[in-house]
PDB file of C-alpha atoms in Angstrom:
ATOM      1  CA  MET A 180     -63.587 -31.186  15.556  1.00 35.00           C
ATOM      2  CA  LYS A 181     -62.848 -34.687  17.253  1.00 30.00           C
ATOM      3  CA  THR A 182     -59.316 -36.061  16.579  1.00 30.00           C
ATOM      4  CA  THR A 183     -59.821 -39.046  14.516  1.00 36.00           C
ATOM      5  CA  LEU A 184     -56.976 -41.628  13.505  1.00 36.00           C
ATOM      6  CA  PRO A 185     -56.852 -40.291   9.898  1.00 49.00           C
ATOM      7  CA  SER A 186     -56.674 -36.549  11.162  1.00 49.00           C
ATOM      8  CA  ALA A 187     -53.954 -37.377  13.400  1.00 46.00           C
ATOM      9  CA  PHE A 188     -52.279 -38.996  10.633  1.00 47.00           C
ATOM     10  CA  LEU A 189     -52.482 -35.967   8.447  1.00 47.00           C
ATOM     11  CA  ALA A 190     -51.373 -33.766  11.444  1.00 45.00           C
ATOM     12  CA  SER A 191     -48.265 -35.618  11.640  1.00 43.00           C
ATOM     13  CA  ILE A 192     -47.800 -35.307   8.082  1.00 43.00           C
ATOM     14  CA  VAL A 193     -48.097 -31.384   8.188  1.00 41.00           C
ATOM     15  CA  ALA A 194     -45.834 -31.507  11.151  1.00 38.00           C
ATOM     16  CA  LEU A 195     -43.072 -33.096   9.023  1.00 36.00           C
ATOM     17  CA  ALA A 196     -43.332 -30.159   6.641  1.00 38.00           C
ATOM     18  CA  GLY A 197     -41.941 -27.876   9.081  1.00 35.00           C
ATOM     19  CA  ALA A 198     -45.587 -26.135   8.855  1.00 36.00           C
ATOM     20  CA  GLY A 199     -45.042 -22.720   8.509  1.00 36.00           C
ATOM     21  CA  ALA A 200     -47.599 -20.074   7.701  1.00 36.00           C
ATOM     22  CA  CYS A 201     -49.140 -20.200   4.075  1.00 36.00           C
ATOM     23  CA  GLY A 202     -46.968 -17.698   2.124  1.00 38.00           C
ATOM     24  CA  GLY A 203     -44.302 -18.324   4.287  1.00 37.00           C
ATOM     25  CA  ALA A 204     -41.139 -19.539   3.904  1.00 31.00           C
ATOM     26  CA  VAL A 205     -42.178 -23.239   3.649  1.00 33.00           C
ATOM     27  CA  VAL A 206     -39.878 -24.447   0.831  1.00 31.00           C
ATOM     28  CA  VAL A 207     -39.657 -28.014  -0.516  1.00 32.00           C
ATOM     29  CA  ASP A 208     -37.584 -28.853  -3.835  1.00 32.00           C
ATOM     30  CA  GLY A 209     -39.226 -30.511  -6.565  1.00 33.00           C
ATOM     31  CA  LEU A 210     -41.797 -33.302  -6.452  1.00 34.00           C
ATOM     32  CA  PRO A 211     -40.733 -36.871  -6.209  1.00 36.00           C
ATOM     33  CA  GLY A 212     -39.747 -38.221  -9.505  1.00 36.00           C
ATOM     34  CA  SER A 213     -39.399 -34.702 -10.856  1.00 35.00           C
ATOM     35  CA  SER A 214     -35.896 -34.361 -12.997  1.00 39.00           C
ATOM     36  CA  ASP A 215     -35.983 -30.519 -13.265  1.00 40.00           C
ATOM     37  CA  GLY A 216     -36.693 -29.813  -9.626  1.00 40.00           C
ATOM     38  CA  THR A 217     -39.913 -28.022 -10.454  1.00 40.00           C
ATOM     39  CA  GLY A 218     -43.344 -28.689  -8.949  1.00 38.00           C
ATOM     40  CA  GLY A 219     -42.423 -28.295  -5.297  1.00 36.00           C
ATOM     41  CA  ALA A 220     -43.622 -25.878  -2.947  1.00 36.00           C
ATOM     42  CA  GLY A 221     -43.571 -22.087  -3.600  1.00 36.00           C
ATOM     43  CA  ALA A 222     -45.477 -19.743  -6.478  1.00 37.00           C
ATOM     44  CA  ALA A 223     -45.715 -21.781  -9.514  1.00 37.00           C
ATOM     45  CA  GLU A 224     -46.276 -19.547 -12.487  1.00 37.00           C
ATOM     46  CA  GLY A 225     -49.983 -18.358 -12.636  1.00 37.00           C
ATOM     47  CA  SER A 226     -50.640 -19.491  -8.849  1.00 40.00           C
ATOM     48  CA  PRO A 227     -52.357 -17.063  -6.282  1.00 39.00           C
ATOM     49  CA  SER A 228     -48.895 -16.037  -4.969  1.00 42.00           C
ATOM     50  CA  ALA A 229     -47.716 -15.178  -8.426  1.00 40.00           C
ATOM     51  CA  SER A 230     -50.804 -13.119  -9.353  1.00 38.00           C
ATOM     52  CA  SER A 231     -54.065 -12.164  -7.137  1.00 39.00           C
ATOM     53  CA  GLY A 232     -56.853 -10.075  -7.346  1.00 40.00           C
ATOM     54  CA  ALA A 233     -56.867  -7.714  -4.454  1.00 40.00           C
ATOM     55  CA  ALA A 234     -54.466  -4.599  -4.011  1.00 38.00           C
ATOM     56  CA  ASP A 235     -53.218  -6.364  -0.821  1.00 37.00           C
ATOM     57  CA  GLY A 236     -52.331  -9.569  -2.900  1.00 39.00           C
ATOM     58  CA  THR A 237     -55.187 -11.375  -0.945  1.00 39.00           C
ATOM     59  CA  PRO A 238     -57.868 -13.050  -3.566  1.00 41.00           C
ATOM     60  CA  SER A 239     -61.268 -12.167  -2.749  1.00 42.00           C
ATOM     61  CA  ALA A 240     -65.008 -12.760  -4.156  1.00 42.00           C
ATOM     62  CA  SER A 241     -65.630  -9.208  -4.642  1.00 44.00           C
ATOM     63  CA  SER A 242     -62.169  -8.562  -6.337  1.00 51.00           C
ATOM     64  CA  GLY A 243     -62.561 -10.989  -8.947  1.00 58.00           C
ATOM     65  CA  GLY A 244     -59.434 -12.914  -7.610  1.00 74.00           C
ATOM     66  CA  PRO A 245     -57.411 -15.216  -9.681  1.00 82.00           C
ATOM     67  CA  SER A 246     -58.335 -16.132 -13.235  1.00 86.00           C
ATOM     68  CA  ILE A 247     -59.895 -19.516 -13.774  1.00 87.00           C
ATOM     69  CA  GLU A 248     -56.776 -20.816 -15.032  1.00 90.00           C
ATOM     70  CA  ALA A 249     -54.783 -19.661 -12.049  1.00 92.00           C
ATOM     71  CA  GLN A 250     -57.542 -21.244  -9.942  1.00 93.00           C
ATOM     72  CA  MET A 251     -57.062 -24.310 -11.791  1.00 95.00           C
ATOM     73  CA  ALA A 252     -53.286 -24.205 -11.660  1.00 95.00           C
ATOM     74  CA  SER A 253     -53.634 -24.042  -7.722  1.00 95.00           C
ATOM     75  CA  CYS A 254     -55.853 -26.925  -7.583  1.00 96.00           C
ATOM     76  CA  ASP A 255     -53.538 -29.020  -9.851  1.00 96.00           C
ATOM     77  CA  PHE A 256     -50.589 -28.140  -7.693  1.00 95.00           C
ATOM     78  CA  PHE A 257     -52.495 -29.369  -4.642  1.00 96.00           C
ATOM     79  CA  CYS A 258     -53.742 -32.632  -6.435  1.00 95.00           C
ATOM     80  CA  SER A 259     -50.069 -33.309  -7.659  1.00 94.00           C
ATOM     81  CA  LEU A 260     -49.187 -34.004  -4.125  1.00 93.00           C
ATOM     82  CA  PHE A 261     -50.732 -37.073  -4.686  1.00 93.00           C
ATOM     83  CA  ALA A 262     -49.237 -38.335  -8.164  1.00 91.00           C
ATOM     84  CA  GLU A 263     -47.302 -40.801  -6.570  1.00 91.00           C
ATOM     85  CA  VAL A 264     -50.115 -42.418  -4.766  1.00 90.00           C
ATOM     86  CA  THR A 265     -51.411 -45.524  -6.764  1.00 88.00           C
ATOM     87  CA  CYS A 266     -55.166 -44.861  -6.273  1.00 91.00           C
ATOM     88  CA  PRO A 267     -57.564 -44.479  -9.416  1.00 88.00           C
ATOM     89  CA  ALA A 268     -60.388 -43.724  -7.261  1.00 92.00           C
ATOM     90  CA  LEU A 269     -58.990 -40.623  -5.927  1.00 93.00           C
ATOM     91  CA  ARG A 270     -59.982 -38.247  -8.862  1.00 94.00           C
ATOM     92  CA  CYS A 271     -58.623 -35.292  -7.506  1.00 95.00           C
ATOM     93  CA  HIS A 272     -57.783 -33.369 -10.815  1.00 94.00           C
ATOM     94  CA  GLU A 273     -61.089 -34.379 -12.223  1.00 95.00           C
ATOM     95  CA  ARG A 274     -62.799 -32.965  -8.860  1.00 94.00           C
ATOM     96  CA  CYS A 275     -60.559 -29.852  -9.416  1.00 95.00           C
ATOM     97  CA  ALA A 276     -62.146 -29.435 -12.909  1.00 94.00           C
ATOM     98  CA  ASP A 277     -66.066 -30.202 -11.766  1.00 93.00           C
ATOM     99  CA  LEU A 278     -65.351 -27.567  -8.880  1.00 93.00           C
ATOM    100  CA  LEU A 279     -64.184 -24.723 -11.099  1.00 93.00           C
ATOM    101  CA  SER A 280     -66.016 -25.743 -14.349  1.00 90.00           C
ATOM    102  CA  GLU A 281     -68.299 -22.846 -14.251  1.00 78.00           C
ATOM    103  CA  GLN A 282     -67.293 -19.435 -12.540  1.00 80.00           C
ATOM    104  CA  ARG A 283     -68.927 -18.506  -9.279  1.00 82.00           C
ATOM    105  CA  PRO A 284     -68.627 -16.077  -6.745  1.00 85.00           C
ATOM    106  CA  CYS A 285     -66.258 -18.040  -4.072  1.00 91.00           C
ATOM    107  CA  ASN A 286     -64.135 -19.740  -6.977  1.00 91.00           C
ATOM    108  CA  ALA A 287     -61.555 -17.069  -6.456  1.00 92.00           C
ATOM    109  CA  LEU A 288     -60.974 -18.210  -2.828  1.00 94.00           C
ATOM    110  CA  THR A 289     -59.933 -21.998  -3.812  1.00 94.00           C
ATOM    111  CA  ALA A 290     -56.811 -20.512  -5.108  1.00 94.00           C
ATOM    112  CA  PRO A 291     -55.218 -19.537  -1.757  1.00 95.00           C
ATOM    113  CA  PHE A 292     -56.703 -22.535  -0.110  1.00 96.00           C
ATOM    114  CA  PHE A 293     -55.089 -25.000  -2.526  1.00 96.00           C
ATOM    115  CA  GLU A 294     -52.085 -22.977  -2.750  1.00 96.00           C
ATOM    116  CA  CYS A 295     -51.724 -23.407   0.887  1.00 96.00           C
ATOM    117  CA  GLY A 296     -52.421 -26.996   1.157  1.00 95.00           C
ATOM    118  CA  GLY A 297     -50.056 -27.904  -1.839  1.00 94.00           C
ATOM    119  CA  GLU A 298     -47.010 -25.679   0.320  1.00 95.00           C
ATOM    120  CA  THR A 299     -48.141 -27.337   3.666  1.00 93.00           C
ATOM    121  CA  ILE A 300     -48.621 -31.243   2.986  1.00 91.00           C
ATOM    122  CA  ALA A 301     -45.421 -33.176   2.650  1.00 89.00           C
ATOM    123  CA  TYR A 302     -44.871 -36.864   2.315  1.00 90.00           C
ATOM    124  CA  ALA A 303     -48.255 -37.175   0.449  1.00 91.00           C
ATOM    125  CA  GLU A 304     -47.008 -40.199  -1.189  1.00 90.00           C
ATOM    126  CA  THR A 305     -47.095 -42.027   2.249  1.00 92.00           C
ATOM    127  CA  ILE A 306     -50.824 -41.166   2.638  1.00 91.00           C
ATOM    128  CA  PRO A 307     -52.649 -44.347   2.048  1.00 93.00           C
ATOM    129  CA  CYS A 308     -55.442 -44.478  -0.680  1.00 93.00           C
ATOM    130  CA  GLU A 309     -58.014 -46.112   2.070  1.00 94.00           C
ATOM    131  CA  PHE A 310     -57.646 -42.574   3.853  1.00 93.00           C
ATOM    132  CA  LEU A 311     -57.172 -40.089   0.570  1.00 93.00           C
ATOM    133  CA  VAL A 312     -60.568 -41.200  -1.247  1.00 94.00           C
ATOM    134  CA  PRO A 313     -62.886 -40.222   1.360  1.00 95.00           C
ATOM    135  CA  SER A 314     -60.939 -37.578   2.815  1.00 94.00           C
ATOM    136  CA  ILE A 315     -60.474 -35.785  -0.848  1.00 95.00           C
ATOM    137  CA  ALA A 316     -64.027 -36.267  -1.587  1.00 94.00           C
ATOM    138  CA  SER A 317     -65.100 -34.647   1.632  1.00 95.00           C
ATOM    139  CA  LEU A 318     -63.190 -32.069   1.272  1.00 95.00           C
ATOM    140  CA  PHE A 319     -64.144 -31.425  -2.500  1.00 95.00           C
ATOM    141  CA  ASP A 320     -67.865 -31.766  -1.067  1.00 92.00           C
ATOM    142  CA  CYS A 321     -67.466 -29.059   1.519  1.00 93.00           C
ATOM    143  CA  LEU A 322     -65.607 -26.728  -1.090  1.00 92.00           C
ATOM    144  CA  SER A 323     -68.500 -26.924  -3.499  1.00 88.00           C
ATOM    145  CA  ARG A 324     -71.631 -26.560  -1.255  1.00 85.00           C
ATOM    146  CA  SER A 325     -73.056 -24.389   1.326  1.00 85.00           C
ATOM    147  CA  ASP A 326     -74.335 -27.271   3.794  1.00 87.00           C
ATOM    148  CA  PRO A 327     -73.383 -25.834   7.357  1.00 89.00           C
ATOM    149  CA  ALA A 328     -73.116 -29.322   8.703  1.00 89.00           C
ATOM    150  CA  CYS A 329     -70.250 -30.159   5.918  1.00 89.00           C
ATOM    151  CA  LYS A 330     -67.167 -31.608   7.614  1.00 90.00           C
ATOM    152  CA  THR A 331     -64.065 -32.727   6.496  1.00 91.00           C
ATOM    153  CA  ASP A 332     -60.552 -33.811   8.326  1.00 86.00           C
ATOM    154  CA  PHE A 333     -58.420 -33.067   5.266  1.00 90.00           C
ATOM    155  CA  VAL A 334     -57.618 -29.276   6.017  1.00 93.00           C
ATOM    156  CA  PRO A 335     -54.139 -28.404   7.010  1.00 92.00           C
ATOM    157  CA  PRO A 336     -54.374 -26.581  10.356  1.00 93.00           C
ATOM    158  CA  THR A 337     -52.141 -23.818   8.681  1.00 95.00           C
ATOM    159  CA  CYS A 338     -54.731 -23.411   6.030  1.00 96.00           C
ATOM    160  CA  ASP A 339     -57.896 -22.968   8.406  1.00 95.00           C
ATOM    161  CA  ALA A 340     -57.865 -19.331   7.715  1.00 95.00           C
ATOM    162  CA  GLN A 341     -58.347 -19.815   3.923  1.00 95.00           C
ATOM    163  CA  TYR A 342     -60.876 -22.773   4.550  1.00 95.00           C
ATOM    164  CA  VAL A 343     -62.896 -20.830   6.835  1.00 95.00           C
ATOM    165  CA  GLU A 344     -63.066 -17.718   4.419  1.00 95.00           C
ATOM    166  CA  LEU A 345     -64.144 -20.230   1.655  1.00 94.00           C
ATOM    167  CA  ARG A 346     -66.795 -21.747   3.503  1.00 94.00           C
ATOM    168  CA  ALA A 347     -68.352 -18.329   4.852  1.00 94.00           C
ATOM    169  CA  CYS A 348     -68.352 -17.473   1.241  1.00 94.00           C
ATOM    170  CA  LEU A 349     -70.102 -20.437   0.149  1.00 92.00           C
ATOM    171  CA  LEU A 350     -72.612 -20.082   3.214  1.00 93.00           C
ATOM    172  CA  ASP A 351     -73.366 -16.392   2.299  1.00 92.00           C
ATOM    173  CA  GLN A 352     -73.870 -17.461  -1.371  1.00 86.00           C
ATOM    174  CA  GLY A 353     -76.437 -20.053   0.067  1.00 80.00           C
ATOM    175  CA  ARG A 354     -74.803 -22.700  -2.491  1.00 52.00           C
TER     176      ARG A 354
END
């Protein structure tokens, strides 16, 4: 993947987070503006970290994985990172609903990816809207189809494994 200014910007944001491996000890106290300290990184109730489909704790397409509610919760957790960005065209929560509106074989793999992104990306409120809109759009496009040429710069490096597994499932399914 070629390095562009937007991907370098995202990499610097991820680096500021102290980017540990997903499911590791990356801890962020609540989201900005949260009075009760909730909403930060970690296993939210109903998130893939709190419940999973496989015996080893890893959701998989074949094991049924997390429920649609847990999948939506992880996607909403990811999108909540951008709540402080004034960017109506972002439509992240709407894109979650579109992506997960029907149960598909690969949907279970979205939860670990979104959970990882939610735990990894820091200072999301500083990412400019003009970068976020095309980046989020390309991310959701790649998560919803099997086009092998699909590219997005909006995958934190610590979440590559989850993204690659999800894309492999989509390619196998021919969606």
